[in-house]
Short mmCIF file of C-alpha atoms and ligand atoms in Angstrom, two decimals:
data_model
loop_
_atom_site.label_atom_id
_atom_site.label_comp_id
_atom_site.label_asym_id
_atom_site.label_seq_id
_atom_site.Cartn_x
_atom_site.Cartn_y
_atom_site.Cartn_z
CA MET A 198 -15.82 2.43 31.41
CA LYS A 199 -15.85 -1.11 32.77
CA LYS A 200 -16.94 -2.28 29.34
CA LEU A 201 -13.46 -1.35 28.14
CA PHE A 202 -12.15 -4.35 29.96
CA VAL A 203 -14.64 -6.83 28.52
CA GLY A 204 -12.76 -9.29 26.39
CA MET A 205 -9.38 -8.66 27.94
CA VAL A 206 -8.79 -12.37 28.32
CA VAL A 207 -9.94 -13.06 24.78
CA VAL A 208 -7.63 -10.49 23.31
CA LEU A 209 -4.62 -11.60 25.29
CA VAL A 210 -5.03 -15.25 24.41
CA GLY A 211 -5.63 -14.39 20.78
CA PHE A 212 -2.69 -12.05 20.48
CA LEU A 213 -0.21 -14.19 22.32
CA ALA A 214 -1.15 -17.18 20.18
CA ALA A 215 -0.61 -15.01 17.13
CA GLU A 216 2.93 -14.18 18.21
CA VAL A 217 4.20 -16.65 15.67
CA ALA A 218 3.04 -14.42 12.85
CA VAL A 219 5.13 -11.50 13.93
CA ALA A 220 8.54 -11.74 12.50
CA GLU A 221 7.57 -11.89 8.85
CA LYS A 222 8.49 -8.24 8.41
CA ASP A 223 10.36 -5.52 10.17
CA THR A 224 7.89 -3.28 11.89
CA ILE A 225 9.49 0.16 12.19
CA VAL A 226 9.95 1.78 15.57
CA ILE A 227 9.22 5.51 15.44
CA ALA A 228 10.48 7.56 18.37
CA HIS A 229 7.45 9.66 19.26
CA ARG A 230 8.67 13.22 19.93
CA GLY A 231 12.11 11.60 20.36
CA ALA A 232 12.77 9.24 23.26
CA SER A 233 10.27 11.44 25.07
CA GLY A 234 9.65 8.93 27.83
CA TYR A 235 13.14 9.70 29.10
CA MET A 236 13.91 13.29 28.13
CA PRO A 237 11.90 16.46 27.44
CA GLU A 238 10.01 15.92 24.18
CA HIS A 239 11.10 17.45 20.90
CA THR A 240 14.62 18.32 21.96
CA LEU A 241 17.79 17.39 20.07
CA GLU A 242 18.78 15.40 23.16
CA ALA A 243 15.56 13.34 23.06
CA TYR A 244 16.00 12.67 19.34
CA LYS A 245 19.66 11.77 19.87
CA LEU A 246 18.84 9.30 22.62
CA ALA A 247 16.20 7.70 20.39
CA ILE A 248 18.69 7.33 17.56
CA GLU A 249 21.26 5.82 19.90
CA GLN A 250 18.65 3.40 21.22
CA GLY A 251 18.22 2.24 17.62
CA ALA A 252 14.94 3.86 16.58
CA ASP A 253 14.26 3.55 12.84
CA TYR A 254 12.63 6.97 12.65
CA ILE A 255 12.39 10.02 14.88
CA GLU A 256 9.18 12.04 14.90
CA PRO A 257 9.26 15.84 14.79
CA ASP A 258 5.87 17.59 15.12
CA LEU A 259 6.24 20.95 13.37
CA VAL A 260 4.80 24.39 14.14
CA MET A 261 5.86 27.81 12.80
CA THR A 262 7.40 30.85 14.45
CA ARG A 263 6.28 34.44 13.81
CA ASP A 264 9.18 34.87 11.40
CA GLY A 265 8.44 31.72 9.43
CA HIS A 266 10.78 29.10 10.88
CA LEU A 267 9.58 25.53 11.31
CA VAL A 268 10.35 24.29 14.81
CA ALA A 269 9.51 21.13 16.73
CA ARG A 270 6.64 21.33 19.25
CA HIS A 271 3.60 19.17 19.70
CA ASP A 272 1.53 22.06 20.98
CA GLY A 273 1.17 25.57 19.66
CA TYR A 274 1.54 26.85 23.22
CA LEU A 275 4.67 26.90 25.31
CA SER A 276 3.95 26.78 29.04
CA THR A 277 3.98 23.01 29.54
CA THR A 278 7.21 22.21 27.69
CA THR A 279 9.34 25.32 28.31
CA ASN A 280 10.21 27.81 31.03
CA VAL A 281 8.53 30.69 29.19
CA ALA A 282 6.63 31.61 32.37
CA ASP A 283 9.96 32.40 34.04
CA HIS A 284 10.86 35.02 31.40
CA PRO A 285 9.52 38.41 32.55
CA GLU A 286 10.39 39.95 29.18
CA PHE A 287 7.68 37.74 27.61
CA ALA A 288 5.02 38.28 30.28
CA ASP A 289 2.98 40.51 27.98
CA ARG A 290 2.92 37.88 25.23
CA LYS A 291 0.56 35.73 27.26
CA ARG A 292 -2.91 35.87 25.72
CA THR A 293 -6.11 33.92 25.24
CA ILE A 294 -6.95 32.19 21.98
CA GLN A 295 -10.10 30.08 21.67
CA GLY A 296 -10.34 29.78 25.43
CA LYS A 297 -6.69 28.82 25.90
CA THR A 298 -4.56 31.28 27.87
CA ASP A 299 -0.87 30.77 27.25
CA TRP A 300 2.17 31.86 25.26
CA PHE A 301 1.93 30.81 21.61
CA VAL A 302 4.76 29.81 19.30
CA PHE A 303 3.54 32.01 16.46
CA ASP A 304 3.91 35.12 18.65
CA PHE A 305 7.67 34.55 18.98
CA THR A 306 10.58 34.90 16.61
CA LEU A 307 13.04 32.04 16.39
CA GLU A 308 15.65 34.14 18.18
CA GLU A 309 13.25 34.69 21.07
CA LEU A 310 12.23 31.04 21.25
CA LYS A 311 15.87 30.05 21.45
CA THR A 312 16.18 31.87 24.78
CA LEU A 313 13.71 29.41 26.36
CA ARG A 314 14.72 26.11 27.92
CA THR A 315 12.71 22.92 27.68
CA LYS A 316 11.13 20.87 30.43
CA GLN A 317 9.34 17.58 30.98
CA PRO A 318 5.57 18.11 30.70
CA ARG A 319 4.44 14.88 32.42
CA VAL A 320 4.49 14.91 36.19
CA SER A 321 5.19 11.18 36.39
CA ARG A 322 8.40 11.44 34.33
CA GLY A 323 11.92 12.45 35.33
CA LYS A 324 12.69 16.15 35.67
CA GLN A 325 16.49 15.80 35.74
CA PHE A 326 16.93 17.18 32.20
CA ASP A 327 14.73 20.24 32.68
CA GLY A 328 16.33 23.57 31.82
CA GLN A 329 18.94 22.10 29.49
CA GLY A 330 17.50 21.82 25.99
CA THR A 331 16.23 24.37 23.48
CA ILE A 332 13.49 24.23 20.88
CA PRO A 333 15.08 22.79 17.73
CA THR A 334 14.47 23.93 14.16
CA ILE A 335 13.75 21.36 11.48
CA ASP A 336 17.14 22.22 9.95
CA GLU A 337 18.88 21.24 13.19
CA ILE A 338 16.93 17.98 13.29
CA VAL A 339 17.83 17.15 9.69
CA ALA A 340 21.49 17.89 10.49
CA LEU A 341 21.30 15.58 13.52
CA ALA A 342 19.95 12.71 11.40
CA GLU A 343 22.54 13.42 8.73
CA GLY A 344 25.31 13.29 11.33
CA TYR A 345 24.62 9.60 11.92
CA LYS A 346 25.26 8.69 8.29
CA GLY A 347 27.73 5.83 8.09
CA LYS A 348 27.53 5.24 11.84
CA ARG A 349 24.34 3.18 11.81
CA LYS A 350 21.44 2.32 9.53
CA PRO A 351 20.10 5.66 8.20
CA VAL A 352 17.68 7.13 10.68
CA GLY A 353 14.48 8.41 9.11
CA LEU A 354 12.28 11.44 9.79
CA HIS A 355 8.54 10.92 10.29
CA ILE A 356 7.44 14.55 10.14
CA GLU A 357 4.03 15.81 11.21
CA MET A 358 2.75 19.30 10.33
CA LYS A 359 0.51 20.48 13.14
CA ARG A 360 -2.61 22.48 12.25
CA PRO A 361 -1.47 23.90 8.90
CA ASP A 362 -4.42 26.31 8.82
CA ALA A 363 -3.11 28.09 11.91
CA PHE A 364 0.03 29.19 10.06
CA LYS A 365 -1.56 30.44 6.82
CA GLN A 366 -1.06 34.07 7.79
CA ILE A 367 2.65 33.54 8.32
CA ASP A 368 3.24 31.37 5.26
CA SER A 369 0.47 31.32 2.67
CA GLU A 370 2.45 28.74 0.69
CA LEU A 371 3.19 26.30 3.49
CA ASP A 372 2.59 23.38 1.12
CA LYS A 373 5.41 24.63 -1.12
CA THR A 374 7.67 25.34 1.85
CA LEU A 375 7.22 21.75 3.03
CA ALA A 376 7.63 20.29 -0.45
CA ALA A 377 10.98 22.09 -0.75
CA LEU A 378 12.01 20.83 2.69
CA PHE A 379 11.10 17.25 1.77
CA SER A 380 13.00 17.50 -1.46
CA GLU A 381 16.08 18.65 0.45
CA ILE A 382 15.75 15.85 3.01
CA SER A 383 15.32 13.22 0.31
CA SER A 384 18.40 14.53 -1.51
CA LYS A 385 20.36 13.63 1.62
CA ASP A 386 19.06 10.03 1.43
CA ILE A 387 17.26 10.37 4.75
CA PRO A 388 14.18 8.09 4.86
CA LEU A 389 11.05 10.21 5.15
CA PHE A 390 7.31 10.16 5.84
CA PHE A 391 4.98 13.15 6.05
CA GLN A 392 1.95 12.88 8.35
CA CYS A 393 -0.96 15.21 9.03
CA PHE A 394 -4.47 15.09 10.54
CA ASP A 395 -5.65 17.54 7.86
CA GLY A 396 -6.34 15.26 4.88
CA ASN A 397 -6.85 18.08 2.38
CA PHE A 398 -3.53 19.65 3.27
CA LEU A 399 -1.77 16.29 3.25
CA LEU A 400 -2.99 15.52 -0.27
CA LYS A 401 -2.19 19.06 -1.41
CA VAL A 402 1.44 18.55 -0.38
CA GLY A 403 1.35 15.15 -2.08
CA GLU A 404 0.41 16.84 -5.37
CA ILE A 405 3.68 18.77 -5.44
CA SER A 406 6.00 16.35 -3.67
CA ASP A 407 7.02 12.71 -3.87
CA VAL A 408 7.08 12.40 -0.08
CA PRO A 409 5.25 9.29 1.20
CA LEU A 410 2.07 10.51 2.90
CA VAL A 411 0.61 9.17 6.13
CA MET A 412 -2.98 10.16 6.93
CA LEU A 413 -3.48 10.52 10.67
CA ILE A 414 -6.79 9.31 12.10
CA GLY A 415 -7.73 9.69 15.75
CA GLY A 416 -11.22 8.15 15.63
CA LYS A 417 -14.21 9.08 17.78
CA PRO A 418 -16.21 7.42 20.56
CA ASN A 419 -18.99 5.15 19.25
CA MET A 420 -22.72 5.75 19.86
CA GLU A 421 -22.59 4.06 23.26
CA GLY A 422 -19.55 6.09 24.22
CA ASP A 423 -17.69 3.01 25.39
CA TRP A 424 -15.36 2.38 22.45
CA TYR A 425 -13.66 3.93 19.44
CA GLU A 426 -14.50 3.91 15.76
CA LEU A 427 -13.21 5.56 12.60
CA ASP A 428 -14.30 9.16 12.08
CA ILE A 429 -12.87 9.31 8.56
CA ALA A 430 -13.30 6.78 5.75
CA LEU A 431 -10.12 5.08 4.59
CA GLU A 432 -11.23 4.46 1.02
CA PRO A 433 -10.96 8.03 -0.38
CA PHE A 434 -7.25 7.86 0.45
CA ALA A 435 -6.69 4.60 -1.43
CA GLY A 436 -3.83 4.97 -3.87
CA ARG A 437 -3.17 8.52 -2.66
CA VAL A 438 -1.31 7.87 0.57
CA ALA A 439 1.46 5.51 1.57
CA GLY A 440 -0.23 4.73 4.83
CA PHE A 441 -2.42 5.58 7.79
CA GLY A 442 -1.29 6.73 11.22
CA LEU A 443 -3.94 5.29 13.51
CA ASN A 444 -4.88 5.74 17.12
CA LYS A 445 -4.27 2.33 18.71
CA ALA A 446 -7.79 2.41 20.16
CA LEU A 447 -9.08 1.79 16.63
CA LEU A 448 -7.40 -1.59 16.25
CA VAL A 449 -9.29 -3.62 18.86
CA ASN A 450 -13.05 -4.22 19.15
CA LYS A 451 -14.58 -4.13 22.60
CA ASP A 452 -14.99 -7.92 22.58
CA GLY A 453 -11.22 -8.15 22.32
CA SER A 454 -11.04 -9.17 18.68
CA ALA A 455 -9.01 -7.23 16.13
CA THR A 456 -10.85 -4.78 13.91
CA ASP A 457 -10.55 -5.14 10.15
CA ILE A 458 -8.80 -1.78 9.73
CA ILE A 459 -5.30 -3.15 9.24
CA ASP A 460 -6.53 -5.60 6.60
CA ARG A 461 -8.48 -2.87 4.84
CA ALA A 462 -5.45 -0.58 4.78
CA HIS A 463 -3.19 -3.38 3.56
CA SER A 464 -5.64 -4.31 0.83
CA MET A 465 -5.22 -0.73 -0.46
CA GLY A 466 -1.47 -1.16 -0.41
CA ALA A 467 -1.19 1.20 2.56
CA VAL A 468 0.90 0.67 5.67
CA VAL A 469 -0.39 1.20 9.22
CA HIS A 470 1.63 3.14 11.77
CA VAL A 471 -0.01 3.08 15.18
CA TRP A 472 0.22 5.62 18.02
CA THR A 473 1.15 5.90 20.80
CA VAL A 474 2.72 3.12 22.87
CA ARG A 475 3.86 4.32 26.29
CA ASN A 476 5.39 2.23 29.05
CA ASP A 477 3.60 4.42 31.57
CA GLN A 478 0.20 4.66 29.83
CA LEU A 479 -1.07 1.31 28.60
CA HIS A 480 -4.03 0.46 26.40
CA PRO A 481 -6.64 -0.69 28.96
CA MET A 482 -6.69 -4.22 27.59
CA PHE A 483 -3.09 -4.93 28.55
CA LYS A 484 -1.30 -5.38 31.83
CA THR A 485 2.21 -4.72 30.55
CA VAL A 486 3.68 -2.72 27.71
CA GLU A 487 5.37 -5.89 26.44
CA GLN A 488 1.95 -7.54 26.03
CA GLU A 489 0.67 -4.47 24.23
CA LEU A 490 3.62 -4.35 21.85
CA LYS A 491 3.45 -8.08 21.11
CA ALA A 492 -0.24 -7.72 20.32
CA LEU A 493 0.39 -4.82 17.93
CA TYR A 494 3.26 -6.59 16.18
CA SER A 495 1.13 -9.73 15.94
CA MET A 496 -1.75 -7.84 14.39
CA GLY A 497 0.54 -6.84 11.55
CA VAL A 498 1.12 -3.14 12.13
CA ASP A 499 3.93 -1.74 10.00
CA GLY A 500 5.13 0.88 12.46
CA VAL A 501 4.78 1.81 16.11
CA PHE A 502 5.06 5.33 17.51
CA THR A 503 6.42 5.09 21.01
CA ASP A 504 7.86 7.37 23.70
CA PHE A 505 10.14 4.48 24.73
CA PRO A 506 11.90 3.20 21.59
CA ASP A 507 14.26 0.92 23.50
CA THR A 508 11.32 -1.11 24.83
CA ALA A 509 9.70 -1.47 21.41
CA ILE A 510 13.01 -2.56 19.90
CA SER A 511 13.66 -5.05 22.69
CA VAL A 512 10.22 -6.66 22.27
CA ARG A 513 10.66 -6.72 18.49
CA ASN A 514 14.03 -8.41 18.93
CA SER A 515 12.60 -10.97 21.34
CA LEU A 516 9.97 -11.92 18.77
CA LYS A 517 12.59 -12.17 16.03
CA LEU A 518 14.44 -14.68 18.17
CA LEU A 519 11.42 -16.94 17.77
CA GLU A 520 11.74 -16.86 14.00
CA PRO A 521 13.96 -19.97 13.58
CA LEU A 522 11.71 -21.92 15.92
CA ILE A 523 8.70 -20.92 13.89
CA ALA A 524 10.42 -21.86 10.64
CA ASN A 525 11.19 -25.33 12.00
CA ASP A 526 7.67 -25.90 13.17
O1 G3P B 1748 1.65 11.72 14.85
C1 G3P B 1748 1.31 10.53 15.46
C2 G3P B 1748 0.85 10.88 16.81
O2 G3P B 1748 1.88 11.62 17.38
C3 G3P B 1748 -0.38 11.70 16.73
O3 G3P B 1748 -0.67 12.21 17.91
O4 G3P B 1748 -1.04 14.21 19.12
O5 G3P B 1748 0.92 12.80 19.69
O6 G3P B 1748 0.93 14.16 17.62
P1 G3P B 1748 0.09 13.41 18.61
CA1 CA B 1749 2.77 13.54 16.11
#
């Protein structure tokens, strides 16, 4: 993987020189699973902290319970983010699906899930909030965002539906369920995006809803296995989505130059929201998260998903301070 570091100097010099281009627009800061760098992910507390840090959007990943409630979890399984293993009454719910042995959200009712408490899944992050939060429903998250009305700039929801196919048996009309949810959220004047890795499902929802769509693309290793490239063409989505949610690995070539993906998306009129910036897990080309953020802002991304919204906002603010200097140049 040493090749990953080739061009580090090139990219740093290029991006830092390009700093001047940053402040032309307001890149949105999207709190990835809430302020999940500080608190257990996808809890009301993590979302609340993100909002109070000034995040423009909070990001719920949605999955569905056995009785058809949409709740926030990144994974369909529960052992890493909750204390389900400590509940003897659920011991017999543990089972193996496609090689994964765990407790699965769709085997629990909402009432049952609410008896669990959340925990920090990453060993390197603080455990002091473990055992306090519960798994929130999308309705609770909407109410949280609504509660900040008039207190700050409206906080938006950047909602991802996880693996829609997995929930077909519970809700065969999930597209309609989501369209109704988005209509309700929009009626409350809460800014909204809908993201999904499943392009067919995303577009299907787009056919029955006005929600701005964001196509998620993770990319794949290239032939040599030493870098990342697109695994889905952008062009079929032209004019059909508001933007692309891209893995940050797709934005930089291995020689350190920027790929053309942002320009291609922008030429289609689509925004680019990039994931995921983490203070404790940097892109290999950068030595600090500040360098990484400056590079992304400089490249012209329109949004950044981050576990640490306060850092992304602070770097964005520091670049904005340069604006008058740039204007006088
Ligand atoms: O939705 C953007 C980003 O969160 C995609 O990755 O796996 O963290 O949901 P993931
Ligand atoms: Ca997500």
